[in-house]
GROMACS .gro file of C-alpha atoms in nm:
model
  347
    1MET     CA    1  15.087  12.409   7.351
    2SER     CA    2  15.056  12.704   7.587
    3ASN     CA    3  15.348  12.935   7.656
    4ALA     CA    4  15.338  12.838   8.025
    5ARG     CA    5  15.368  12.471   7.943
    6THR     CA    6  15.649  12.535   7.699
    7ALA     CA    7  15.836  12.730   7.966
    8ARG     CA    8  15.797  12.447   8.213
    9LEU     CA    9  15.934  12.190   7.971
   10THR     CA   10  16.223  12.419   7.888
   11ARG     CA   11  16.314  12.442   8.256
   12ARG     CA   12  16.301  12.062   8.283
   13GLY     CA   13  16.541  12.037   7.991
   14LEU     CA   14  16.775  12.286   8.154
   15LEU     CA   15  16.761  12.091   8.477
   16ALA     CA   16  16.867  11.776   8.298
   17ALA     CA   17  17.154  11.958   8.134
   18GLY     CA   18  17.256  12.109   8.463
   19GLY     CA   19  17.081  12.441   8.423
   20ALA     CA   20  16.844  12.466   8.711
   21LEU     CA   21  17.060  12.282   8.958
   22GLY     CA   22  17.390  12.433   8.875
   23LEU     CA   23  17.407  12.281   8.528
   24GLY     CA   24  17.565  12.233   8.186
   25ALA     CA   25  17.402  12.371   7.873
   26VAL     CA   26  17.394  12.079   7.632
   27LEU     CA   27  17.080  11.862   7.662
   28THR     CA   28  17.230  11.526   7.740
   29ALA     CA   29  17.181  11.423   8.032
   30CYS     CA   30  17.651  11.174   9.616
   31GLY     CA   31  17.900  10.965   9.542
   32ASP     CA   32  18.117  10.830   9.818
   33ASP     CA   33  18.465  10.688   9.755
   34GLY     CA   34  18.385  10.392   9.980
   35ALA     CA   35  18.396  10.022   9.902
   36LYS     CA   36  18.231   9.883   9.591
   37ASP     CA   37  18.108   9.568   9.762
   38GLY     CA   38  17.746   9.605   9.664
   39GLY     CA   39  17.440   9.706   9.859
   40ALA     CA   40  17.339   9.621  10.213
   41ASP     CA   41  17.314   9.262  10.327
   42THR     CA   42  16.947   9.260  10.227
   43LYS     CA   43  17.021   9.236   9.852
   44GLY     CA   44  16.724   9.095   9.663
   45SER     CA   45  16.497   9.081   9.969
   46ALA     CA   46  16.125   9.141   9.935
   47LYS     CA   47  15.827   9.126  10.165
   48THR     CA   48  15.558   8.871  10.095
   49GLY     CA   49  15.194   8.959  10.065
   50PRO     CA   50  15.026   9.284   9.954
   51TRP     CA   51  15.238   9.597   9.910
   52SER     CA   52  15.145   9.962   9.909
   53PHE     CA   53  15.331  10.291   9.916
   54LYS     CA   54  15.203  10.649   9.925
   55ASP     CA   55  15.431  10.871   9.719
   56ASP     CA   56  15.493  11.246   9.729
   57ARG     CA   57  15.212  11.316   9.484
   58GLY     CA   58  14.973  11.173   9.738
   59THR     CA   59  14.923  10.868   9.515
   60THR     CA   60  14.907  10.528   9.682
   61VAL     CA   61  15.032  10.240   9.470
   62LYS     CA   62  14.890   9.902   9.571
   63LEU     CA   63  15.014   9.566   9.444
   64ASP     CA   64  14.930   9.207   9.534
   65GLU     CA   65  15.291   9.156   9.636
   66ALA     CA   66  15.607   9.363   9.678
   67PRO     CA   67  15.744   9.472   9.339
   68ARG     CA   68  16.029   9.265   9.200
   69ASN     CA   69  16.051   9.402   8.847
   70ILE     CA   70  16.143   9.758   8.935
   71VAL     CA   71  16.240  10.020   8.679
   72ALA     CA   72  16.381  10.345   8.815
   73PHE     CA   73  16.563  10.664   8.737
   74THR     CA   74  16.934  10.588   8.767
   75GLY     CA   75  16.990  10.786   9.087
   76VAL     CA   76  16.690  10.622   9.254
   77ALA     CA   77  16.814  10.279   9.149
   78ALA     CA   78  17.156  10.360   9.296
   79ALA     CA   79  16.998  10.456   9.628
   80LEU     CA   80  16.787  10.140   9.639
   81TYR     CA   81  17.099   9.938   9.559
   82ASP     CA   82  17.266  10.074   9.872
   83TYR     CA   83  16.972   9.933  10.068
   84GLY     CA   84  17.005   9.592   9.906
   85ILE     CA   85  16.738   9.626   9.638
   86GLU     CA   86  16.830   9.574   9.273
   87VAL     CA   87  16.624   9.700   8.981
   88LYS     CA   88  16.567   9.546   8.638
   89GLY     CA   89  16.586   9.861   8.430
   90VAL     CA   90  16.705  10.220   8.457
   91PHE     CA   91  16.665  10.547   8.270
   92GLY     CA   92  16.878  10.857   8.301
   93PRO     CA   93  17.258  10.907   8.303
   94THR     CA   94  17.390  10.555   8.359
   95THR     CA   95  17.705  10.512   8.150
   96THR     CA   96  17.967  10.756   8.025
   97LYS     CA   97  18.094  10.773   7.667
   98ASP     CA   98  18.366  10.521   7.750
   99GLY     CA   99  18.113  10.275   7.891
  100LYS     CA  100  18.195  10.328   8.256
  101ALA     CA  101  17.936  10.392   8.525
  102ASP     CA  102  17.812  10.750   8.539
  103VAL     CA  103  17.852  10.931   8.870
  104GLN     CA  104  17.477  10.906   8.919
  105ALA     CA  105  17.489  10.525   8.902
  106GLY     CA  106  17.667  10.499   9.236
  107ASP     CA  107  17.788  10.147   9.316
  108MET     CA  108  17.553   9.967   9.077
  109ASP     CA  109  17.698   9.723   8.826
  110VAL     CA  110  17.559   9.898   8.520
  111SER     CA  111  17.625   9.592   8.305
  112LYS     CA  112  17.352   9.407   8.494
  113VAL     CA  113  17.065   9.648   8.431
  114THR     CA  114  16.870   9.724   8.116
  115VAL     CA  115  16.931  10.086   8.020
  116LEU     CA  116  16.615  10.229   7.866
  117GLY     CA  117  16.767  10.569   7.800
  118ASN     CA  118  17.098  10.726   7.890
  119VAL     CA  119  17.025  11.087   7.801
  120TRP     CA  120  16.747  11.342   7.832
  121ASP     CA  121  16.428  11.261   7.637
  122GLN     CA  122  16.541  10.905   7.565
  123PHE     CA  123  16.326  10.617   7.694
  124ASN     CA  124  16.277  10.291   7.503
  125VAL     CA  125  15.911  10.207   7.569
  126GLU     CA  126  15.935   9.869   7.395
  127LYS     CA  127  16.223   9.757   7.614
  128TYR     CA  128  16.036   9.888   7.915
  129ALA     CA  129  15.729   9.678   7.829
  130ALA     CA  130  15.948   9.370   7.775
  131LEU     CA  131  16.072   9.398   8.135
  132ALA     CA  132  15.713   9.345   8.257
  133PRO     CA  133  15.758   9.620   8.515
  134ASP     CA  134  15.572   9.609   8.845
  135VAL     CA  135  15.647   9.972   8.921
  136LEU     CA  136  15.841  10.272   8.789
  137ILE     CA  137  16.013  10.500   9.039
  138SER     CA  138  16.161  10.844   8.981
  139THR     CA  139  16.226  11.174   9.152
  140MET     CA  140  16.033  11.497   9.092
  141PHE     CA  141  16.183  11.846   9.048
  142ASP     CA  142  15.858  12.040   9.052
  143ASP     CA  143  15.534  12.054   9.248
  144ALA     CA  144  15.328  11.932   8.953
  145GLY     CA  145  15.423  11.565   8.994
  146THR     CA  146  15.642  11.548   8.681
  147LEU     CA  147  15.851  11.231   8.690
  148TRP     CA  148  16.217  11.308   8.626
  149TYR     CA  149  16.356  11.185   8.292
  150VAL     CA  150  16.023  11.038   8.181
  151PRO     CA  151  15.979  11.200   7.837
  152GLU     CA  152  15.680  11.425   7.786
  153ALA     CA  153  15.609  11.270   7.446
  154SER     CA  154  15.582  10.912   7.574
  155LYS     CA  155  15.474  10.957   7.936
  156ASP     CA  156  15.116  10.841   7.868
  157LYS     CA  157  15.231  10.517   7.702
  158ILE     CA  158  15.473  10.456   7.988
  159ALA     CA  159  15.204  10.520   8.249
  160LYS     CA  160  14.979  10.251   8.103
  161LEU     CA  161  15.239   9.978   8.150
  162ALA     CA  162  15.289  10.002   8.527
  163PRO     CA  163  15.203  10.226   8.823
  164SER     CA  164  15.461  10.486   8.925
  165VAL     CA  165  15.607  10.625   9.245
  166GLY     CA  166  15.741  10.980   9.268
  167ILE     CA  167  15.982  11.103   9.536
  168SER     CA  168  15.999  11.483   9.555
  169VAL     CA  169  16.336  11.656   9.552
  170PHE     CA  170  16.188  12.001   9.508
  171ASP     CA  171  16.204  12.291   9.755
  172ARG     CA  172  16.286  12.094  10.069
  173GLN     CA  173  16.590  11.993  10.267
  174LEU     CA  174  16.794  11.683  10.186
  175THR     CA  175  16.687  11.495  10.499
  176GLY     CA  176  16.326  11.480  10.377
  177PRO     CA  177  16.393  11.288  10.051
  178LEU     CA  178  16.652  11.074  10.233
  179GLN     CA  179  16.383  10.966  10.477
  180ARG     CA  180  16.134  10.901  10.197
  181MET     CA  181  16.382  10.677  10.013
  182TRP     CA  182  16.448  10.497  10.342
  183GLU     CA  183  16.073  10.436  10.380
  184LEU     CA  184  16.044  10.316  10.022
  185ALA     CA  185  16.328  10.067  10.065
  186GLU     CA  186  16.185   9.949  10.395
  187SER     CA  187  15.844   9.895  10.237
  188ARG     CA  188  16.008   9.676   9.975
  189GLY     CA  189  16.162   9.456  10.243
  190ALA     CA  190  16.508   9.603  10.298
  191ASP     CA  191  16.656   9.541  10.641
  192MET     CA  192  16.698   9.892  10.774
  193THR     CA  193  16.861   9.756  11.090
  194ALA     CA  194  17.155   9.614  10.893
  195ALA     CA  195  17.488   9.745  11.022
  196LYS     CA  196  17.587   9.903  10.691
  197VAL     CA  197  17.261  10.097  10.680
  198THR     CA  198  17.258  10.221  11.039
  199GLU     CA  199  17.627  10.308  11.037
  200ALA     CA  200  17.585  10.512  10.718
  201LYS     CA  201  17.307  10.714  10.883
  202LYS     CA  202  17.530  10.781  11.184
  203ARG     CA  203  17.814  10.893  10.957
  204PHE     CA  204  17.578  11.129  10.776
  205GLU     CA  205  17.461  11.279  11.104
  206ALA     CA  206  17.820  11.321  11.221
  207ALA     CA  207  17.917  11.486  10.891
  208SER     CA  208  17.622  11.723  10.922
  209GLU     CA  209  17.728  11.827  11.269
  210ARG     CA  210  18.081  11.882  11.144
  211LEU     CA  211  17.948  12.109  10.869
  212ARG     CA  212  17.735  12.301  11.117
  213LYS     CA  213  18.039  12.367  11.336
  214ALA     CA  214  18.257  12.464  11.039
  215ALA     CA  215  17.999  12.713  10.911
  216LYS     CA  216  17.956  12.862  11.258
  217ALA     CA  217  18.331  12.895  11.307
  218LYS     CA  218  18.382  13.064  10.968
  219PRO     CA  219  18.067  13.258  10.879
  220GLU     CA  220  18.273  13.489  10.658
  221ILE     CA  221  18.350  13.213  10.406
  222LYS     CA  222  18.127  13.261  10.102
  223VAL     CA  223  18.040  12.955   9.894
  224LEU     CA  224  17.938  12.982   9.527
  225VAL     CA  225  17.762  12.693   9.354
  226GLY     CA  226  17.836  12.671   8.983
  227SER     CA  227  17.821  12.463   8.670
  228ALA     CA  228  18.006  12.504   8.344
  229SER     CA  229  17.901  12.471   7.981
  230PRO     CA  230  18.091  12.577   7.668
  231GLU     CA  231  17.892  12.899   7.636
  232LEU     CA  232  17.782  12.987   7.987
  233PHE     CA  233  17.858  12.960   8.356
  234TYR     CA  234  17.560  12.899   8.583
  235VAL     CA  235  17.533  13.013   8.944
  236SER     CA  236  17.274  12.827   9.151
  237GLY     CA  237  17.065  12.986   9.421
  238SER     CA  238  17.034  12.809   9.754
  239ASN     CA  239  16.656  12.773   9.734
  240LEU     CA  240  16.472  12.479   9.571
  241SER     CA  241  16.768  12.233   9.564
  242ILE     CA  242  16.760  11.977   9.844
  243ASP     CA  243  17.134  11.976   9.915
  244LEU     CA  244  17.175  12.354   9.918
  245GLU     CA  245  16.866  12.412  10.131
  246TYR     CA  246  17.005  12.165  10.384
  247PHE     CA  247  17.353  12.317  10.383
  248LYS     CA  248  17.205  12.663  10.423
  249ALA     CA  249  17.003  12.542  10.721
  250LEU     CA  250  17.331  12.422  10.872
  251GLY     CA  251  17.468  12.776  10.841
  252VAL     CA  252  17.662  12.777  10.513
  253ASN     CA  253  17.699  13.128  10.368
  254PHE     CA  254  17.602  13.095  10.001
  255VAL     CA  255  17.648  13.346   9.722
  256GLU     CA  256  17.301  13.420   9.586
  257PRO     CA  257  17.214  13.522   9.229
  258THR     CA  258  17.003  13.835   9.202
  259GLU     CA  259  16.628  13.784   9.209
  260ALA     CA  260  16.597  13.941   8.865
  261ALA     CA  261  16.850  13.695   8.724
  262LYS     CA  262  16.673  13.394   8.873
  263LYS     CA  263  16.326  13.498   8.761
  264ALA     CA  264  16.366  13.362   8.410
  265THR     CA  265  16.455  13.014   8.540
  266GLY     CA  266  16.184  12.976   8.799
  267GLY     CA  267  16.422  13.069   9.080
  268TRP     CA  268  16.689  12.808   9.014
  269PHE     CA  269  16.996  12.987   8.879
  270GLU     CA  270  17.166  13.275   8.700
  271SER     CA  271  17.338  13.248   8.361
  272LEU     CA  272  17.667  13.433   8.313
  273SER     CA  273  17.887  13.472   8.010
  274TRP     CA  274  18.244  13.362   8.069
  275GLU     CA  275  18.349  13.726   8.043
  276ASN     CA  276  18.133  13.799   8.350
  277VAL     CA  277  18.216  13.489   8.551
  278ASP     CA  278  18.375  13.712   8.817
  279LYS     CA  279  18.047  13.891   8.893
  280HIS     CA  280  18.009  13.721   9.231
  281LYS     CA  281  18.283  13.708   9.493
  282ALA     CA  282  18.345  13.372   9.658
  283ASP     CA  283  18.595  13.191   9.876
  284VAL     CA  284  18.489  12.835   9.791
  285ILE     CA  285  18.329  12.712   9.468
  286MET     CA  286  18.120  12.395   9.446
  287MET     CA  287  18.105  12.262   9.090
  288ASP     CA  288  17.843  12.034   8.933
  289ASP     CA  289  17.987  11.680   8.913
  290ARG     CA  290  17.744  11.546   8.654
  291SER     CA  291  17.867  11.424   8.318
  292SER     CA  292  17.653  11.689   8.147
  293ALA     CA  293  17.872  11.964   8.292
  294ILE     CA  294  18.231  12.060   8.209
  295GLN     CA  295  18.452  11.967   8.503
  296PRO     CA  296  18.689  12.224   8.659
  297ALA     CA  297  19.007  12.060   8.527
  298ASP     CA  298  18.874  12.098   8.173
  299ILE     CA  299  18.775  12.465   8.193
  300THR     CA  300  19.012  12.669   7.978
  301GLU     CA  301  18.857  13.014   8.012
  302ALA     CA  302  19.111  13.270   8.137
  303THR     CA  303  18.847  13.450   8.343
  304TRP     CA  304  18.781  13.130   8.535
  305LYS     CA  305  19.148  13.073   8.607
  306GLN     CA  306  19.176  13.423   8.752
  307LEU     CA  307  18.902  13.376   9.011
  308PRO     CA  308  19.052  13.401   9.361
  309ALA     CA  309  18.894  13.075   9.476
  310VAL     CA  310  19.029  12.894   9.170
  311LYS     CA  311  19.379  13.036   9.218
  312ALA     CA  312  19.364  12.931   9.582
  313GLY     CA  313  19.259  12.579   9.489
  314GLN     CA  314  18.939  12.611   9.689
  315ILE     CA  315  18.718  12.415   9.448
  316ILE     CA  316  18.515  12.106   9.538
  317ALA     CA  317  18.267  11.886   9.355
  318ARG     CA  318  17.896  11.914   9.415
  319SER     CA  319  17.663  11.614   9.392
  320THR     CA  320  17.399  11.815   9.211
  321GLU     CA  321  17.154  11.525   9.207
  322PRO     CA  322  17.241  11.344   9.530
  323ILE     CA  323  17.192  10.969   9.542
  324LEU     CA  324  16.934  10.942   9.818
  325SER     CA  325  17.099  10.694  10.050
  326TYR     CA  326  17.276  10.802  10.365
  327ASP     CA  327  17.590  10.625  10.248
  328LYS     CA  328  17.618  10.835   9.933
  329CYS     CA  329  17.534  11.162  10.106
  330VAL     CA  330  17.814  11.143  10.361
  331ALA     CA  331  18.096  11.241  10.126
  332PRO     CA  332  17.938  11.563   9.990
  333VAL     CA  333  17.866  11.690  10.340
  334GLU     CA  334  18.215  11.602  10.464
  335ALA     CA  335  18.375  11.761  10.159
  336LEU     CA  336  18.198  12.093  10.214
  337ALA     CA  337  18.278  12.088  10.585
  338GLU     CA  338  18.647  12.027  10.513
  339ALA     CA  339  18.653  12.294  10.244
  340ILE     CA  340  18.514  12.556  10.482
  341GLU     CA  341  18.744  12.445  10.764
  342LYS     CA  342  19.051  12.486  10.542
  343ALA     CA  343  18.937  12.784  10.336
  344LYS     CA  344  19.122  13.113  10.333
  345LYS     CA  345  18.927  13.433  10.289
  346VAL     CA  346  19.007  13.534   9.930
  347SER     CA  347  18.699  13.726   9.821
   0.00000   0.00000   0.00000
């Protein structure tokens, strides 16, 4: 295996742990607090006749009929669920240690899907084959077409069992992948004119405008994006990640890691020891909400507790891997807008 390939796989592992997106360091692995009443009114719908979809690799998948046996990365499945489409199997962070739904599972009833793998590098190929999948759908965090959470060691076996669709979440703004997931759901037969769907899109647009106004009114407020692991604290840059690129375009003033620090991670983030967690000055801190990362309430490091933003209580959660439905992306945008509106300059 070449050094370049090894480096790429290492970055993928870090991404899963939280590393490249604002991460946690142990390789284990936009939620809205709204109603848990299931997806849109189109649940289970499917078009009749031939189906095709051109994904972000430029690959067109063609089937004799719309796929019914869908297997997807957990976050993708959660987004499709919001549009009324249920999947048969999932892979990726789905349940927590206590058996509850992981944050990336959204509103799905995780007891009703077959979990092929709950952590990084875990994917039960035999169970996958038994589902007789029509299509596998995942996101992509690079420009090489690498399907997220599909293990390198078994990807060829998996590819032989069903065609795949990849939705890119790399180096673009959030609205792009949101639109692509919309198109995918629509192609599968979801009713994109349903009130729940159209209203969610309007709420997202309103939240985005609120964030734009908040950032314009308080350009001095500096926002740091972080993630905690037992050994290290990670500071994400605003490039490459779909949510941060979008927020930056709306005017949010992000703290940026140095270019030298980001170089080793392909531009994603900077690693800091807990002794140096105060390297960057910030007024608001967004913290990785994934189960692979230590949550703010559980951080015991004294250096963390002394950060001005922490002492001021100006900490919010970040949906590091947003669920790509408009419904689930409303809350993260509103939360950042509110945080900036209320923030005091403490840096």
